[in-house]
XYZ file of C-alpha atoms in Angstrom:
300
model
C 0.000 0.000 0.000
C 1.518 3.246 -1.122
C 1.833 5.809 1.127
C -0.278 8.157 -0.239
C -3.197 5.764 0.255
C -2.021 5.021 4.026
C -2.962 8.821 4.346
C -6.379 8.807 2.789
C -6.831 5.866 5.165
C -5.457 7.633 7.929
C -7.567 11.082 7.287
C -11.009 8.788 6.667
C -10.459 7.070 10.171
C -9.786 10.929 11.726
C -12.583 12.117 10.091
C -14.583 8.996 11.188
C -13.613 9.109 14.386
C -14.472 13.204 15.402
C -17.662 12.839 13.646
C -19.053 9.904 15.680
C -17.318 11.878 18.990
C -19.231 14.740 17.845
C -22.198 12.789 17.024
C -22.617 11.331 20.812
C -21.223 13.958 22.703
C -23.231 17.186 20.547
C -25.532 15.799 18.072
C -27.431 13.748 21.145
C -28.006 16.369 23.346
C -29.211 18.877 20.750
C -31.459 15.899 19.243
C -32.846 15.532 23.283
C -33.193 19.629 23.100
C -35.322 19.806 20.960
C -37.500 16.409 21.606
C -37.877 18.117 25.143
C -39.030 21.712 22.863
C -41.396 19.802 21.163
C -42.923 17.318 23.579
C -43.147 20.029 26.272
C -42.615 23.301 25.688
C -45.241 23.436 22.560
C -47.813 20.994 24.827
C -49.286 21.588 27.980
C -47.774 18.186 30.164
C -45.834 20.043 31.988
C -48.853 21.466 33.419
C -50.708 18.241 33.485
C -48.118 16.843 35.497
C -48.043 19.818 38.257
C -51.946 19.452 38.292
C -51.857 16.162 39.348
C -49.305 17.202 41.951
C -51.428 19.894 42.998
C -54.764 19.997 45.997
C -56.849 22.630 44.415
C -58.566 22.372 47.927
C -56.239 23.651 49.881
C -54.631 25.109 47.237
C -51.402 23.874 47.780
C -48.791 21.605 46.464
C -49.022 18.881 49.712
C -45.422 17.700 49.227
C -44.143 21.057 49.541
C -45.477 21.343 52.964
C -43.706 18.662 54.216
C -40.515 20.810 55.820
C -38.380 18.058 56.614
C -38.599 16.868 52.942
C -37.589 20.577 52.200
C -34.519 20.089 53.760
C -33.312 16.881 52.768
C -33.983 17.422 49.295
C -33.257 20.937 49.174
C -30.743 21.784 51.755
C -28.903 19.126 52.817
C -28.757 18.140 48.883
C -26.484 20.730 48.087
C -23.873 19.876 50.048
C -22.566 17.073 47.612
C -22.130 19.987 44.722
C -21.024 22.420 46.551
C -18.277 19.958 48.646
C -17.253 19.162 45.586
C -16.437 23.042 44.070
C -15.094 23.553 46.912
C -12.845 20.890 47.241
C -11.575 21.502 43.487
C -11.156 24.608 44.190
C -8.959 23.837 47.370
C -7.205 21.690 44.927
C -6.777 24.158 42.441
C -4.254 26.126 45.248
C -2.826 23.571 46.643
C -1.040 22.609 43.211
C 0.965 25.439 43.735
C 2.297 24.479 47.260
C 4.734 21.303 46.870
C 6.846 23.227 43.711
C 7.469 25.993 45.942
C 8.276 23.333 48.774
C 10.554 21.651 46.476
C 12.414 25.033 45.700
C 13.299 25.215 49.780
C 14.414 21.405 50.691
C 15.936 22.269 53.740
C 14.035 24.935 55.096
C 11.885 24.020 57.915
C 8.230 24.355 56.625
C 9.298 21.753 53.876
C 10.595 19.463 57.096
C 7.393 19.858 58.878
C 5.203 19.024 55.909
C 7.261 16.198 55.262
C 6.814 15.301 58.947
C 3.106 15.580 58.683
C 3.303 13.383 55.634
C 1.600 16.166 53.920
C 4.024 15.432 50.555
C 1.624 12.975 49.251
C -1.570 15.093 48.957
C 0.565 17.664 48.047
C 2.055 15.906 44.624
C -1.498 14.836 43.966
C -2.576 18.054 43.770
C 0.518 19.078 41.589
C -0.045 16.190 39.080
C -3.894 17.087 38.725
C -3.672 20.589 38.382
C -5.041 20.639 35.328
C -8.253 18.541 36.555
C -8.719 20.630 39.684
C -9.006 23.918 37.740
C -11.045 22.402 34.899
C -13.465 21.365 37.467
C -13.693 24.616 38.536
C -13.872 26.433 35.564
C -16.422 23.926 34.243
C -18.728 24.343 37.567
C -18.512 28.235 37.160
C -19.005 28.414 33.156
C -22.205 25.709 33.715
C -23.651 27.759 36.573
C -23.074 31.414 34.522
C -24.998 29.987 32.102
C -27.693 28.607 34.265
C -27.744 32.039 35.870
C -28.176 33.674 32.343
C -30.770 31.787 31.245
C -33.198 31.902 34.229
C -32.193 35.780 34.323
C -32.939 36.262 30.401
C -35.904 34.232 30.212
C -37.683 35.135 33.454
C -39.387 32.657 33.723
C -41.681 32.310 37.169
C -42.231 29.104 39.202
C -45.763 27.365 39.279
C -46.713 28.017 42.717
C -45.745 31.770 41.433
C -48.450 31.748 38.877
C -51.920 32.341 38.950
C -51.972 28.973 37.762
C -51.684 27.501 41.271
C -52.487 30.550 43.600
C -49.443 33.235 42.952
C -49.727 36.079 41.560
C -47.313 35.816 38.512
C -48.534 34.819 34.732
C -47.331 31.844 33.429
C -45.078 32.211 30.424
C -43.149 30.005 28.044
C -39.368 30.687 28.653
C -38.984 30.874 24.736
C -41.631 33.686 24.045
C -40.057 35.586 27.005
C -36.360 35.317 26.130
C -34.557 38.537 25.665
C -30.667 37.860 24.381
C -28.855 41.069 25.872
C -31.311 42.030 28.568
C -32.361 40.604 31.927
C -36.426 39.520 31.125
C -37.949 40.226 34.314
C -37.558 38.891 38.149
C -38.277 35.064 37.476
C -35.878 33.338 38.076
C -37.106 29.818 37.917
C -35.839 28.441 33.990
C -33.802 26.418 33.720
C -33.623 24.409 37.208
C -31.345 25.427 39.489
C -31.121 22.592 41.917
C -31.399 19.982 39.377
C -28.282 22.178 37.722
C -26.326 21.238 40.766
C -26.222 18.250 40.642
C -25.903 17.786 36.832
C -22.527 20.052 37.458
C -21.142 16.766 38.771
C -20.685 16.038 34.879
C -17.609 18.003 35.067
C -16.493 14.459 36.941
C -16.877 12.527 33.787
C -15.158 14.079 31.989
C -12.102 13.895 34.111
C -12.751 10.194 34.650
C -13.065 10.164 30.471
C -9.461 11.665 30.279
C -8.428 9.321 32.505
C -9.920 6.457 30.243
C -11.738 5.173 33.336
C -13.196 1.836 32.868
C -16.220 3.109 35.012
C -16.542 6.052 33.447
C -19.967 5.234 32.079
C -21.417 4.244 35.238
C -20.235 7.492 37.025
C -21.953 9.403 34.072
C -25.435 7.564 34.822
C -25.522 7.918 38.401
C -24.774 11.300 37.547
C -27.828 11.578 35.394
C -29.778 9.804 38.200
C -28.607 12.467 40.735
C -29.470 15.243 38.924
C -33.122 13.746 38.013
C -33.415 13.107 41.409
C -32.710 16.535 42.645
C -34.999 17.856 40.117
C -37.946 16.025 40.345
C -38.642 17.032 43.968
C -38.508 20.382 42.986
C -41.244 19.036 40.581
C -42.945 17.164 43.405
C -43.243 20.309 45.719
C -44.561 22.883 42.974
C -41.022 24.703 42.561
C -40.416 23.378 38.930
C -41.962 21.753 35.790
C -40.242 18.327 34.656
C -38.871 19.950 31.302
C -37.050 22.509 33.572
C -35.036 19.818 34.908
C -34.049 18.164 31.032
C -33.114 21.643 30.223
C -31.214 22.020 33.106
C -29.032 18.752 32.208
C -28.848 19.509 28.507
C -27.361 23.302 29.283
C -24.884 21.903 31.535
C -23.604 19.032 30.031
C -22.967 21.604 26.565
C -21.276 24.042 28.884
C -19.312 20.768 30.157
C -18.579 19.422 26.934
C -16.929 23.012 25.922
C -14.891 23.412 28.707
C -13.436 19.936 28.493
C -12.754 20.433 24.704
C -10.960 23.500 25.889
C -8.799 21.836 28.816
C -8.224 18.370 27.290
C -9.125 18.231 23.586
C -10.937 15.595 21.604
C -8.440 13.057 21.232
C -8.416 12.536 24.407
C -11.765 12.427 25.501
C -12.453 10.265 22.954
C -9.791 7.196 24.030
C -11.486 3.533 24.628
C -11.736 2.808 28.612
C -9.014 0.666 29.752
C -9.330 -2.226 32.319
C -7.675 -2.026 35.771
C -6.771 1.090 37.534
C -7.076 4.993 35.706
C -4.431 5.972 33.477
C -2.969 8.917 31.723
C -3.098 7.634 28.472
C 0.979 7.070 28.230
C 0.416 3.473 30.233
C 1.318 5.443 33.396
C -0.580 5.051 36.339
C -2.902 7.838 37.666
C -1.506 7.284 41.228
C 2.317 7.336 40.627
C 4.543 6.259 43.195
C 5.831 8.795 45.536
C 9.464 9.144 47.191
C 8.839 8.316 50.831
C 9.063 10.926 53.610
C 12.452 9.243 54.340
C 14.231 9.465 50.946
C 12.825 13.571 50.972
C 14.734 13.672 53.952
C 17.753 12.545 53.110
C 17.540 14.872 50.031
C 16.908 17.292 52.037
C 19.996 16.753 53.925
């Protein structure tokens, strides 16, 4: 086979191989988008849903009256997200701190964090860098946009409507959507708890770098999370359903473009590999480390 041919070959399986990344990754979720447009936005089961869910009695959503659900689901809920920005974020600094450590081998705050066998957490944080502040930029980008859109579409929850006992009129987040300009007060399209939990995504794409053989299975329970934490924002008259699907499909988009950004195609795109997580290069994610001992002596 000349090589001229090898290269045709070569380009097709390229080409190929970005369109069917492209295809999954993109093409899905804007296919999804706009089922979700169609099947709810342009029909009214969102609001059949919610009326079931609703005691025009008492006039109330009965779930939402149920405080201790309210705080379980609502509250307490949050603190996986926002443990998790948080904890990226410490990461994000605490790259920084063994190089400078390394710098000063013998003075004595490089001693005592050897001595507190800090070196260890320290390196980790130092190889992953590059994963701790793409979390973060990925959980920041994802909420901006979640903030945008409920800012720019304004639109207003259901027990803020007239149509279960507010005051507000209920409006289609797509007639109401103003590009440059806030809308109006509502703030209540796309979901913002569900959001929080679909922010998590950011994870699978690290494990996807990684080639994690899991990977998949993080990404569902993901996914289940997020539906979760939507739906009993659904159940106690704070949300439609379709808020929470749009709240997934915006974040994993804002995801997907921040992981393109940080780690490229290629290699989100590598098959899984058995065994533990790898970078890619057959080296282990979890490299061994010089023991506090050996640091020592260097330092000596």
């Amino acid at each position: 086979m000349g090589q001229p041919q090898q290269r045709a070959i070569q380009l097709t399986t390229t080409t190929s191989t970005r369109l069917r990344f492209y295809g999954i990754n993109l093409g899905v979720p804007v296919f999804l988008a706009l089922l979700v447009f169609v099947t709810f936005d342009l029909t009214n089961i969102d609001r059949q849903l919610s009326d079931m869910l609703f005691d025009s009695a008492a006039g109330v959503f009965p779930i939402g009256q149920i405080h201790l659900f309210e705080t379980i689901t609502h509250k307490w809920a949050r603190i996986i997200p926002n443990l998790t920005g948080e904890l990226a974020i410490i990461g994000a600094i605490m790259s920084f701190v063994w190089p400078l450590l390394e710098r000063r081998r013998n003075s004595g705050l490089t001693q005592l964090a050897i001595r507190a066998r800090l070196e260890r957490p320290l390196q980790f944080a130092r190889r992953h860098r590059l994963d701790f502040f793409f979390v973060t930029v990925a959980f920041s980008v994802s909420t901006g946009m979640i903030h945008y859109l409920k800012s720019h579409t304004s639109v207003y929850c259901p027990v803020e409507t007239t149509l279960y006992g507010g005051t507000q009129a209920h409006v289609e987040w797509f007639r109401n959507f103003n590009l440059l300009h806030e809308a109006g007060a509502g703030r209540c399209w796309p979901g913002g708890h569900a959001s929080s939990a679909f922010s998590l995504l950011a994870l699978y794409f690290v494990a996807r770098r990684y080639c994690w053989q899991h990977s998949n299975v993080l990404l569902a329970g993901i996914l289940l999370l997020g539906m979760i934490y939507g739906t009993t924002r659904v159940l106690q008259g704070w949300h439609y359903m379709s808020h929470t699907f749009w709240a997934g499909i915006v974040v994993w988009l804002s995801s997907l473009l921040v992981a393109l950004c940080f780690y490229g195609r290629a290699k989100l795109q590598r098959p899984v590999r058995k065994g533990s997580l790898s970078y890619g290069n057959d080296q282990p994610l979890v490299r061994p480390l010089k023991s506090s001992a050996t640091l020592t002596r260097s330092a000596g």
